[in-house]
XYZ file of C-alpha atoms in Angstrom:
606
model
C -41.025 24.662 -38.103
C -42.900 22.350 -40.546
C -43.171 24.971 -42.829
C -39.765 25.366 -42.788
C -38.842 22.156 -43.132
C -40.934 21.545 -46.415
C -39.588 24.820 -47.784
C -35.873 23.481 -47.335
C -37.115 20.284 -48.970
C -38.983 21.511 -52.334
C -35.847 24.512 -52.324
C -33.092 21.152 -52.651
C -35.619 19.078 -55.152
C -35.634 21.526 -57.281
C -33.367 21.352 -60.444
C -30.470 23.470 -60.402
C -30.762 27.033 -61.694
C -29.472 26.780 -65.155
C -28.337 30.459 -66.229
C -26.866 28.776 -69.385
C -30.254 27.555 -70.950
C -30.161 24.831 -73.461
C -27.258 26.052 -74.747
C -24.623 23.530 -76.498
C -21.821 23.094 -74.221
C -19.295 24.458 -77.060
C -21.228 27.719 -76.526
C -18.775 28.819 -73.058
C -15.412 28.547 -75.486
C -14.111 31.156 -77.612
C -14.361 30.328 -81.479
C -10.526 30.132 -81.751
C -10.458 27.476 -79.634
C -7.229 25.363 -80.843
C -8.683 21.996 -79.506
C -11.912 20.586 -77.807
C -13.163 17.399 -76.039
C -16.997 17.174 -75.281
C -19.649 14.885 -73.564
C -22.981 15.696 -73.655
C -25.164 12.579 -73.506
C -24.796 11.893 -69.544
C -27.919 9.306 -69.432
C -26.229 7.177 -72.200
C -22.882 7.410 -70.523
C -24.482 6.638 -67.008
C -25.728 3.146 -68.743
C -22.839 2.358 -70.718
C -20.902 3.077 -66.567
C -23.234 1.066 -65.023
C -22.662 -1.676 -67.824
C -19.084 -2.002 -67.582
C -19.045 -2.278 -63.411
C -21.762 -4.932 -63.459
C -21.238 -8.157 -61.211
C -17.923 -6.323 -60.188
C -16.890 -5.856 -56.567
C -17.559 -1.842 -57.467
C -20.857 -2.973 -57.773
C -21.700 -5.225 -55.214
C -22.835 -2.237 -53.026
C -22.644 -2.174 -49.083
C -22.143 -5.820 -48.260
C -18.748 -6.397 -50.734
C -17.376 -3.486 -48.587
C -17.799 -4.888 -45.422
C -16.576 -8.305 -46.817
C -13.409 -6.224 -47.646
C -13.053 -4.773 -44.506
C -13.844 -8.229 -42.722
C -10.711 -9.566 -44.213
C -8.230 -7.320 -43.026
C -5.783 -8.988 -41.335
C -3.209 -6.019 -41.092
C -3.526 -2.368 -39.748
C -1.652 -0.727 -42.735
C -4.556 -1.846 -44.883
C -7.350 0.054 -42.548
C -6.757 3.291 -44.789
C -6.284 1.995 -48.232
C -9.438 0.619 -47.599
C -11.547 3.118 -46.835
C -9.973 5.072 -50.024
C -11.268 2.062 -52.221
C -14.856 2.354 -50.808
C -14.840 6.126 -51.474
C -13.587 5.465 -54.606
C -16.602 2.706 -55.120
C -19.446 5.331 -54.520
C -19.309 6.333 -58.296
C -20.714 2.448 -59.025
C -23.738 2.939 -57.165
C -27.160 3.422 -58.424
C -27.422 6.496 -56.746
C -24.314 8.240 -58.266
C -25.517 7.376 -61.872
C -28.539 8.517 -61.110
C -27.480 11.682 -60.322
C -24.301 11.493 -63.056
C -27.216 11.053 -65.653
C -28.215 14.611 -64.808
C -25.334 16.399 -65.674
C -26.111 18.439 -68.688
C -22.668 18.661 -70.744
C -19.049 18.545 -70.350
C -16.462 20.275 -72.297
C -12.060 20.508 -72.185
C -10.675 23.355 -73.913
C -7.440 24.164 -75.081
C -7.365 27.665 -75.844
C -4.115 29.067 -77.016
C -0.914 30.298 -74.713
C -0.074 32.464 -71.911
C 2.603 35.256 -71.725
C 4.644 32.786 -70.886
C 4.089 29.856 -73.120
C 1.991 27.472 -71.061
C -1.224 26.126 -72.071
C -4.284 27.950 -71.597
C -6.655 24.922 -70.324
C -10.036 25.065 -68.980
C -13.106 22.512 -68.054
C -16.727 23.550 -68.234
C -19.261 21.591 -66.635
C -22.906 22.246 -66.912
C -24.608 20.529 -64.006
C -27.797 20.589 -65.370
C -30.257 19.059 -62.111
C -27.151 16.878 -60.456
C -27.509 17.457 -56.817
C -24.111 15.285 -56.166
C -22.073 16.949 -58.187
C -23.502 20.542 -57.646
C -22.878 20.033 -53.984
C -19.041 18.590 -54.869
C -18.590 21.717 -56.640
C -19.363 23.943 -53.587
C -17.591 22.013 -51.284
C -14.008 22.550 -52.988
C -14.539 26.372 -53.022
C -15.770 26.719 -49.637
C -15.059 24.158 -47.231
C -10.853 23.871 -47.527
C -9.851 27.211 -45.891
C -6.553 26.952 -48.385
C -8.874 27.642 -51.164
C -8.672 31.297 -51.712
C -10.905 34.001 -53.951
C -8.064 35.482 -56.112
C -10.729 37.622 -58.483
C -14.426 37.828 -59.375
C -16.075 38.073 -62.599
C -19.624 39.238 -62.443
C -19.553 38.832 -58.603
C -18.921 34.916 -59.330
C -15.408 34.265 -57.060
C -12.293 32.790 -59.038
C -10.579 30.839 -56.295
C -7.038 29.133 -56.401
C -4.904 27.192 -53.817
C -3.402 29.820 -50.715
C -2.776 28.523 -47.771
C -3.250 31.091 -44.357
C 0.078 29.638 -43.357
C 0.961 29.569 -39.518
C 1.161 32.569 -36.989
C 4.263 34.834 -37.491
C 5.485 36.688 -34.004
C 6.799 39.967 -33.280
C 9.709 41.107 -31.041
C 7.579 41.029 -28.277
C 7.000 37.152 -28.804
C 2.646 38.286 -29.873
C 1.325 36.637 -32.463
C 0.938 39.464 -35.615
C -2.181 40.137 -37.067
C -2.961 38.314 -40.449
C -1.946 39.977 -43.596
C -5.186 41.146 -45.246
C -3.926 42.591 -48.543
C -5.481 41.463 -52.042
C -3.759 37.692 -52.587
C -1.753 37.419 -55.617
C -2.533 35.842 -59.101
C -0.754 32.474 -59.925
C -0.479 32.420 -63.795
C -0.649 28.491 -64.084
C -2.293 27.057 -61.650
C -5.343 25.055 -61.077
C -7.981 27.826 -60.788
C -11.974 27.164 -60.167
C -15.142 28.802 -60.129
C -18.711 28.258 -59.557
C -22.372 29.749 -59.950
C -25.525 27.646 -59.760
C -25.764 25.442 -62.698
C -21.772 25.900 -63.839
C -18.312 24.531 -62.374
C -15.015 25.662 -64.093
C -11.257 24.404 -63.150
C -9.179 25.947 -65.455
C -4.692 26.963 -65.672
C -5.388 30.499 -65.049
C -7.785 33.505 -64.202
C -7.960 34.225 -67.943
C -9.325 31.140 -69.177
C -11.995 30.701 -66.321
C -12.853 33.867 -66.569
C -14.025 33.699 -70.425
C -16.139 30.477 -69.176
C -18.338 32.228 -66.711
C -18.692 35.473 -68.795
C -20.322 33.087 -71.915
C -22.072 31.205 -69.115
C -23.678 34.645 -67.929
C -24.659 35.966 -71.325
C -21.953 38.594 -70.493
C -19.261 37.896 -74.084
C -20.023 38.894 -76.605
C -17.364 37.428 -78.946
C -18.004 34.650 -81.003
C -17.825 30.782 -79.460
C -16.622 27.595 -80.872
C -20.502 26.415 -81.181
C -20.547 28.895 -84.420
C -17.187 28.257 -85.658
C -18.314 26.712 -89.345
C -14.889 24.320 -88.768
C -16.551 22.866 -85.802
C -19.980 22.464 -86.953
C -18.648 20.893 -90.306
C -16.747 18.277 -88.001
C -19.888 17.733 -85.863
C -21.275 15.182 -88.337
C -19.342 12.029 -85.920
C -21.683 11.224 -83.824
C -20.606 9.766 -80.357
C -20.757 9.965 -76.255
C -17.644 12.161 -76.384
C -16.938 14.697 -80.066
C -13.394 15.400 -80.690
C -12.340 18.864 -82.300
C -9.248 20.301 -82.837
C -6.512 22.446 -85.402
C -3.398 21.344 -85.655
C -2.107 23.939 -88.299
C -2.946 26.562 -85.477
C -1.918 24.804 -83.179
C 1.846 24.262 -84.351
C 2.324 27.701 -85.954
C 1.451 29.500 -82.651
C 3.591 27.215 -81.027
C 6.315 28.217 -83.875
C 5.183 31.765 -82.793
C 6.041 31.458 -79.228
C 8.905 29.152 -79.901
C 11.050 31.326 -82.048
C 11.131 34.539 -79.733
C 13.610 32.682 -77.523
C 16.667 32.642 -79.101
C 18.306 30.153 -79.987
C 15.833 28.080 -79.293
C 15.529 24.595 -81.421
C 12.686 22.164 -82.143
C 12.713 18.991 -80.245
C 12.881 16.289 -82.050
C 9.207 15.621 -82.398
C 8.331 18.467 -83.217
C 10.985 18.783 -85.997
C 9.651 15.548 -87.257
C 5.993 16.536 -87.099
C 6.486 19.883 -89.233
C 8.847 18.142 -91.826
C 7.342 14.699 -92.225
C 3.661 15.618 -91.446
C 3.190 19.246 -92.727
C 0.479 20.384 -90.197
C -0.951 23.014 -92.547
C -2.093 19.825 -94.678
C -4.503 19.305 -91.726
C -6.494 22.677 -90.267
C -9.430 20.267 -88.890
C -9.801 16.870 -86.876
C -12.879 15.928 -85.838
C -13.291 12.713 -83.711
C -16.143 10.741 -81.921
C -15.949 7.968 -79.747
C -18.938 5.205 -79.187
C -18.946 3.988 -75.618
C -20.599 0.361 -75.496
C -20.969 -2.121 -73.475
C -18.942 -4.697 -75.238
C -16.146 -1.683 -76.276
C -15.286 1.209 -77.291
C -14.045 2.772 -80.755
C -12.502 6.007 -81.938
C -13.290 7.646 -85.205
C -10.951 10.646 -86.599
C -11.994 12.699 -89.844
C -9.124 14.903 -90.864
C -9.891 17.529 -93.323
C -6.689 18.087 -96.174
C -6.202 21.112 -97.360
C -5.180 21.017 -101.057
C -2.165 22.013 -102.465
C -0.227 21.788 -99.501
C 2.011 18.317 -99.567
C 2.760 16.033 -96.769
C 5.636 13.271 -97.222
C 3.340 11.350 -94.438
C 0.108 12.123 -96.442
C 1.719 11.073 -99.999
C 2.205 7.901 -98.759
C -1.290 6.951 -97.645
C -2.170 7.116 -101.475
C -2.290 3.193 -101.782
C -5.914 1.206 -102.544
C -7.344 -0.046 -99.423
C -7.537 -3.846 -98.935
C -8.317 -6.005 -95.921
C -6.198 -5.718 -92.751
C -4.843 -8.242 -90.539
C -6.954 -10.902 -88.687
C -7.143 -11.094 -85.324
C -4.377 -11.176 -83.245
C -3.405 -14.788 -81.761
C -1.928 -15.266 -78.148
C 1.497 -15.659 -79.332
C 1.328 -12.362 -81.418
C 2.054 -8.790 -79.724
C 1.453 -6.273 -83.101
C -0.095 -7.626 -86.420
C 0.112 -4.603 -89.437
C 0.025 -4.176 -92.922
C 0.227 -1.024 -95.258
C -0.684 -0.878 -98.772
C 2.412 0.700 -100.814
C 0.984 3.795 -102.805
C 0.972 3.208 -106.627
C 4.131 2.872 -108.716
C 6.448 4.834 -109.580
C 5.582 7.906 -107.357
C 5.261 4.863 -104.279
C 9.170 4.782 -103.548
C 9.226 8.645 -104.120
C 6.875 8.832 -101.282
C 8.309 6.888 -99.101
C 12.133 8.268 -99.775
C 10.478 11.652 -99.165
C 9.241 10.234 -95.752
C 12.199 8.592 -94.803
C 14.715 12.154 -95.835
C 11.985 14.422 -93.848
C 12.627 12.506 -90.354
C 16.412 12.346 -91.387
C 16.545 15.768 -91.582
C 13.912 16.719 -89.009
C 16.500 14.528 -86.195
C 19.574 16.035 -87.900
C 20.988 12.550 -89.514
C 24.654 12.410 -89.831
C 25.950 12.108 -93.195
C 23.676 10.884 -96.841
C 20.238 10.945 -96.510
C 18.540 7.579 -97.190
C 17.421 8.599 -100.761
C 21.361 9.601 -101.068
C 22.377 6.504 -99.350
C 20.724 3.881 -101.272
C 21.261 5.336 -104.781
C 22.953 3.083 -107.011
C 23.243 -0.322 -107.115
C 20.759 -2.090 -106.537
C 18.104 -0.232 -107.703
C 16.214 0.505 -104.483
C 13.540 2.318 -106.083
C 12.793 -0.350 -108.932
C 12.558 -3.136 -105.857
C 10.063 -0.620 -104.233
C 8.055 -0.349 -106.956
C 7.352 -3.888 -107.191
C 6.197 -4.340 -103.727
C 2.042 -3.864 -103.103
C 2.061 -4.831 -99.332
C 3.763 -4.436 -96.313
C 3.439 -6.679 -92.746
C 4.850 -6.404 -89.494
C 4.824 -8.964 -87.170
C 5.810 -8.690 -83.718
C 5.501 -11.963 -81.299
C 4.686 -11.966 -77.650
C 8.282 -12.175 -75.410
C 9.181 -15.181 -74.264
C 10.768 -14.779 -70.888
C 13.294 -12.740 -70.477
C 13.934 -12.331 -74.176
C 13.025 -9.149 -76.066
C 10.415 -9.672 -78.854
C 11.658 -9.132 -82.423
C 10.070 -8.358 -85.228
C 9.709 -9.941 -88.779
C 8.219 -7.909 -91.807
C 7.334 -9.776 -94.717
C 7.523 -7.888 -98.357
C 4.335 -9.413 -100.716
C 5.602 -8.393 -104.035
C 3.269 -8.598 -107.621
C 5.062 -11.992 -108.748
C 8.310 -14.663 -107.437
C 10.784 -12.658 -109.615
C 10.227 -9.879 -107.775
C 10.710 -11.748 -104.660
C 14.067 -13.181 -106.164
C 15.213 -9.850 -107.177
C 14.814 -8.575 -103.624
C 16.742 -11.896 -101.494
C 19.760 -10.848 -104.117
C 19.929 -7.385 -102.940
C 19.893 -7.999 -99.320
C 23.746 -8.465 -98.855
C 24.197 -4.864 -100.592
C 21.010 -3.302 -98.818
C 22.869 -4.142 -95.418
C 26.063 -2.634 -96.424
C 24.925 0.381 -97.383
C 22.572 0.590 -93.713
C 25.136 -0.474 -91.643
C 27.869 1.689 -93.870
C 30.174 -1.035 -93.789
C 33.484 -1.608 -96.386
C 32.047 -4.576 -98.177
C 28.901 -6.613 -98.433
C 29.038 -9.773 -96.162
C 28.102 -12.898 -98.280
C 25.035 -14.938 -96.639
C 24.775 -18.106 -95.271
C 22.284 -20.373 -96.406
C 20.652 -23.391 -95.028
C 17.105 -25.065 -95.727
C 14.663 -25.188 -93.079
C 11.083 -27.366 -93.823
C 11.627 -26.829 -97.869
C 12.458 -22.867 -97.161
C 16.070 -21.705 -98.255
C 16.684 -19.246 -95.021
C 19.965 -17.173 -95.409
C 21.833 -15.046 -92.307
C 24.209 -12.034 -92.644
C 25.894 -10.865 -89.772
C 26.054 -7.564 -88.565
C 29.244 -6.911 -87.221
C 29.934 -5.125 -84.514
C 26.739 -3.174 -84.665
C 25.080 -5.159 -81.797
C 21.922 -6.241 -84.147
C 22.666 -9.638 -83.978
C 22.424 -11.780 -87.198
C 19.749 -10.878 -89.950
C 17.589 -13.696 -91.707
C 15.782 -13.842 -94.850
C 13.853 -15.880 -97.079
C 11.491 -16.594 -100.113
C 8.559 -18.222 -100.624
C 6.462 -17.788 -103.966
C 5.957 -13.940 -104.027
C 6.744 -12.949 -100.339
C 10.355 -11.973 -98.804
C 10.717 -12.151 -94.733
C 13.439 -10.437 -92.924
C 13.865 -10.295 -88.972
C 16.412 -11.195 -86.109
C 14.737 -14.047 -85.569
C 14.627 -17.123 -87.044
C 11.928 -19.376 -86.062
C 9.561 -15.910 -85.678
C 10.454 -15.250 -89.802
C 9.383 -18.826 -90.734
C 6.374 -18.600 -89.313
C 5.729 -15.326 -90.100
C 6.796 -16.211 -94.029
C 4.168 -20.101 -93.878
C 1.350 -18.031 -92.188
C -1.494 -17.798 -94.242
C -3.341 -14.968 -95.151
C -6.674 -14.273 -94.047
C -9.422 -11.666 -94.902
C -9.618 -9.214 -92.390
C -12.705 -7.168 -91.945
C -12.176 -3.584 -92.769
C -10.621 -2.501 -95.436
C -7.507 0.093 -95.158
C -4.416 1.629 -96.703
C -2.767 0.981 -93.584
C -4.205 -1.376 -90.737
C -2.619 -2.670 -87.273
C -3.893 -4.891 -84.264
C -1.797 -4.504 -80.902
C -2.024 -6.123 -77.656
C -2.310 -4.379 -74.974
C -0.267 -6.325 -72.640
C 2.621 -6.104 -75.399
C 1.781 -2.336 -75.093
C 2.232 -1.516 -71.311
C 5.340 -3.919 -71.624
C 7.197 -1.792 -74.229
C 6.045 1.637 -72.938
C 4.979 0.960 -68.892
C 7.588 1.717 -66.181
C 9.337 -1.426 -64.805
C 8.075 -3.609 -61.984
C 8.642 -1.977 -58.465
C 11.861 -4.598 -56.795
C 10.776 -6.063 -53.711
C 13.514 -5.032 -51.693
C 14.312 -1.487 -50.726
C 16.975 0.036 -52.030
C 20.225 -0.259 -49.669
C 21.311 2.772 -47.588
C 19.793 4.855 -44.369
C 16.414 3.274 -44.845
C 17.797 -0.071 -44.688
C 19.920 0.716 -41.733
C 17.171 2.999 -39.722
C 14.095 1.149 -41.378
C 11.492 3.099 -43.202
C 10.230 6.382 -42.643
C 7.162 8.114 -41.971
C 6.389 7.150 -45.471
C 5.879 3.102 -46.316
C 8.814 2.081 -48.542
C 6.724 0.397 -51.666
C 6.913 -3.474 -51.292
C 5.880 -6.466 -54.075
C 2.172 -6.308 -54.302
C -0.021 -9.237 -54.891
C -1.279 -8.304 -58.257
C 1.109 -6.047 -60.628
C -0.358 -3.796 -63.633
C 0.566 -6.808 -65.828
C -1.829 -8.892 -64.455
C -4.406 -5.880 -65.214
C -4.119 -5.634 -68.457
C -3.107 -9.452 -69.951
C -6.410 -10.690 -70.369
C -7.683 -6.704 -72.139
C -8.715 -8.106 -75.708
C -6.258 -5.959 -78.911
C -6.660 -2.610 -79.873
C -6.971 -2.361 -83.203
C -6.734 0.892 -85.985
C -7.558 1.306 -89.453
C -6.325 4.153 -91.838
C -8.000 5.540 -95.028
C -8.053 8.152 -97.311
C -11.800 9.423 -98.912
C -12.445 12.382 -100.604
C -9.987 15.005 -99.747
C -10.007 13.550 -95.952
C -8.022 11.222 -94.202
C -10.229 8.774 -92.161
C -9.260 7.060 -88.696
C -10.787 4.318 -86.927
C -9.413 3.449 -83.626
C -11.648 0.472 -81.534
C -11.724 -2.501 -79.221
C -14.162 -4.669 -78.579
C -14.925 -8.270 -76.767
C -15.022 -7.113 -73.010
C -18.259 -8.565 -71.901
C -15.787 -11.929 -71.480
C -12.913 -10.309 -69.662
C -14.418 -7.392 -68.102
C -15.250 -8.594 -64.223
C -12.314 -9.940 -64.198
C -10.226 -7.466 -65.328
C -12.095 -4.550 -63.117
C -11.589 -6.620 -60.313
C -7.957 -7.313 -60.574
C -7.570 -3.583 -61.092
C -9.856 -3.071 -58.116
C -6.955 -5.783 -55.945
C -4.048 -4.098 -57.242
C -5.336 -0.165 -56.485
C -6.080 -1.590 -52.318
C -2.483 -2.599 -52.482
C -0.942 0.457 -54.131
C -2.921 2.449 -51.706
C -1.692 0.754 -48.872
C 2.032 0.605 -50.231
C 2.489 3.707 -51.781
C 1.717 7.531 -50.458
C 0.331 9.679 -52.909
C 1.194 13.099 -52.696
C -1.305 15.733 -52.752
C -3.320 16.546 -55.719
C -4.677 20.263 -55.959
C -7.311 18.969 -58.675
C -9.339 17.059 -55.905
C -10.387 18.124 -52.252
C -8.313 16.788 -49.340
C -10.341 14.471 -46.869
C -11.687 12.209 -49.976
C -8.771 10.193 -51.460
C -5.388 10.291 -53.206
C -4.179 12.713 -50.501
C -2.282 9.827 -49.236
């Protein structure tokens, strides 16, 4: 019996069998692989994890849970809470122990099916994780739903089929169960595992590939020798980036165009005219998990002699980009015009490849503004563009202000005199409307009204060498008196963003606190809780997150990206637990529905 016992102890010690050897993860994907996602430093990403959940209730181990669970004052909140301290686990020091372990990680997108969905698969080389190993097992053996639907070199290929209940004959016996070979879903989640490998992938197809490379059984070419890829592996960061968007696009074309009659959407119409994806076979990425932030940097490769209208007009010499965002500001951003005269070439070329990629009524804009004034001469003597877009104020919508710096003051004058005629020919009126003008703090500020388009009234005004133009008044004049300061990277095109500003133009809107009239508010709710106020709303989740900011270059024959925010040693604890407040309530409020990606009996089957 001892024996035995020591046996079953050194047997679950040791590491996991690794059948892969020190393979790179890239190795289980084919080399046409249309785009890629890897991590492969687990022990730097287990630090950087344990970094960010520091002095967080996540983090506070045994005794926060129970102070949690002390404090519940209603039965609805019993559940929710016992989902949150699942959900916890991944915090402790135990977990990231084990999390360090795991070898490599890598998302594939792999072409198309028959029937034009995705071909998507995850590879995850355990390396000597226990946890995870044992995770892996469990969803492929312990729900009975989960169903063996192939094998590839005796390794089962399992998807979601549920037994169902008994069916009963005439004479009111239950029938035997229907033992025939189950049939093949086409896009489904899909899994597979062997000792040392776990694989959830859309179909059979694309799992099956993974385990066959894993094996030593393929003997096609992977993405790990692809020259593209191992050009693009110069980035170096906890997660590499890969992907081909000229592929990408024309095998979507491919599959498109044998429907007939079918169309582009629009952004894909504006994508192929405006951005040319053959411009761009390669994009290689990396991002840098710290502790303080994160960043994201993009290398795309540009193939010459093809042109891009978006491409042409990232020609412009980099110079410093905007400063810090303040508390009032939601988007600071400035582009560099490219070089005169090809700069208002470029950007009519832009502006005609959206109108024609969305199918714009009537003149293009390079038809539209020909003529008087001379559009193209005013372009030409602009050398930066800036955006400003201020926080809301209440109820109010923010609006924003972008301010022209042109190369001297008679530029600038040359531009206020052609606004009247500029807004005629955009809002194709009769007649240009003659301005208003009053002075505001020294500033001459004149306002044209739109009609009946529903803009409101436009302003505009001069100082020195810069021209402002927005809906909003008091937003222009400061925008027009703010000084500029150096930023600190230099780019053709720059932009800082809140994030609050961000979830508040593109989140959903806030759940109403009172259920919606009819049966439920007769009969009461049902066996589902109708979703109430919560304490704490997204909003208050991401407020204090510090801006995003992005940068965008151009360097020998490439077209560089930097994507990054930092500061969240000050804000982080906070804004983890706030997140951590408002997930207990959406638990308890809210029933999830069930997700096939994760086991049921652990959380978000609710």
């Amino acid at each position: 019996m001892t024996r035995s016992s020591v046996l079953v102890l050194v047997f679950t010690l040791m590491p996991s069998a690794s059948r892969g050897g020190d393979r790179p993860v890239a190795d289980l994907f084919p080399a046409e692989t249309f785009a890629y996602a890897e991590a492969a430093d687990f022990p730097k990403l287990a630090h950087v994890l344990a970094a960010w959940v520091k002095g967080t209730t996540l983090a506070d181990g045994v005794a926060a849970q129970h102070d949690r669970r002390d404090a519940i004052k209603d039965h609805k909140f019993i559940s929710a809470q016992a989902d949150l301290a699942r959900f916890g686990l991944i915090a402790s020091p135990e977990f990231l122990a084990d999390f360090g372990r795991v070898r490599g990680v890598g998302v594939a997108f792999t072409g198309f099916n028959e029937k034009r969905e995705p071909r998507l698969v995850m590879a995850v080389l355990l390396g000597d994780s226990t946890a995870l190993s044992l995770f892996a097992r469990m969803i492929l053996t312990v729900d009975p739903d989960v169903r063996r639907i192939a094998s590839v070199e005796g390794v089962p290929v399992c998807q979601y089929r549920p037994f169902g209940g008994p069916s009963y004959g005439p004479d009111g016996q239950i029938r035997p169960m229907n033992a025939s070979k189950l049939a093949e879903g086409t896009f489904e989640p899909t899994f597979a595992f062997t000792p040392g490998l776990f694989v959830i992938g859309s179909d059979r197809s694309a799992v099956a590939d993974v385990v066959r490379r894993y094996l030593g059984k393929e003997s096609t070419p992977s993405l790990a020798s692809s020259a593209d890829f191992q050009n693009g592996r110069q980035l170096k960061g906890e997660l590499v980036l890969f992907a081909r968007p000229a592929k990408i696009i024309s095998r979507l074309d491919a599959a498109n165009h044998s429907i007939p009659g079918f169309q582009d959407p629009d952004w894909l119409a504006i994508l192929k005219l405006a951005g040319n994806p053959r411009a761009i076979p390669t994009v290689s990425g990396a991002i840098l998990l710290k502790p303080d932030g994160w960043s994201l940097e993009v290398t795309a490769s540009i193939a010459p002699g093809e042109r891009s209208p978006l491409l042409e007009c990232l020609t412009g010499t980099p110079i410093t980009g905007p400063t810090a965002l303040s508390a009032a500001m939601a988007l600071d951003s400035s582009f560099t015009m490219p070089p005169a005269p090809a700069g208002a070439a470029a950007l009519f070329n832009l502006a005609d490849a959206v109108g024609k990629a969305i199918g714009c009524l009537g003149p293009l804009p390079s038809e539209r503004y020909a003529g008087v004034p001379d559009v193209r001469s005013l372009i030409g003597a602009v050398q930066r563009v800036r955006m400003e877009w201020p926080m809301a104020k209440g109820q109010s919508a923010p609006l924003p202000v972008v301010v022209l710096e042109c190369e001297s003051a008679t530029s600038s004058a040359r531009w206020t005199a052609a606004v009247p005629l500029l807004v005629q020919k955009t809002l194709r009126s009769q007649a240009a409307t003659s301005p208003v003008t009053e002075s505001i703090g020294g500033i001459s500020v004149s306002t044209l009204t739109t009609g009946d388009s529903g803009l409101g009234h436009v302003y505009y005004a001069v100082k020195g060498s810069h021209v402002a133009a927005g809906f909003d008044r008091s937003a222009l004049l400061v925008a027009l008196n703010r000084e500029s300061q150096p930023g600190q990277t230099k780019a053709v095109a720059a932009v800082s963003v809140s994030v609050l500003a961000l979830f508040e133009r593109l989140g959903s809107p806030a759940t109403s606190p009172f259920p919606t009239l009819g049966i439920a508010a007769l009969i009461g709710p049902g066996p589902h809780s109708l979703p109430v106020d919560p304490h704490v709303t997204l909003k208050d989740v991401f407020a204090p997150m510090p801006p995003i900011s992005a940068s965008v270059n151009r360097a020998g024959g490439k077209l560089l990206v930097r994507i990054e925010q930092s500061q969240w040693d000050a804000v982080r604890v906070g804004v983890i637990n706030t997140a951590v407040n408002w997930w207990e309530r959406f638990l308890t409020d809210t029933r999830q529905p069930q997700n096939q990606f994760l086991p049921r009996g652990l959380m978000f089957d609710r």
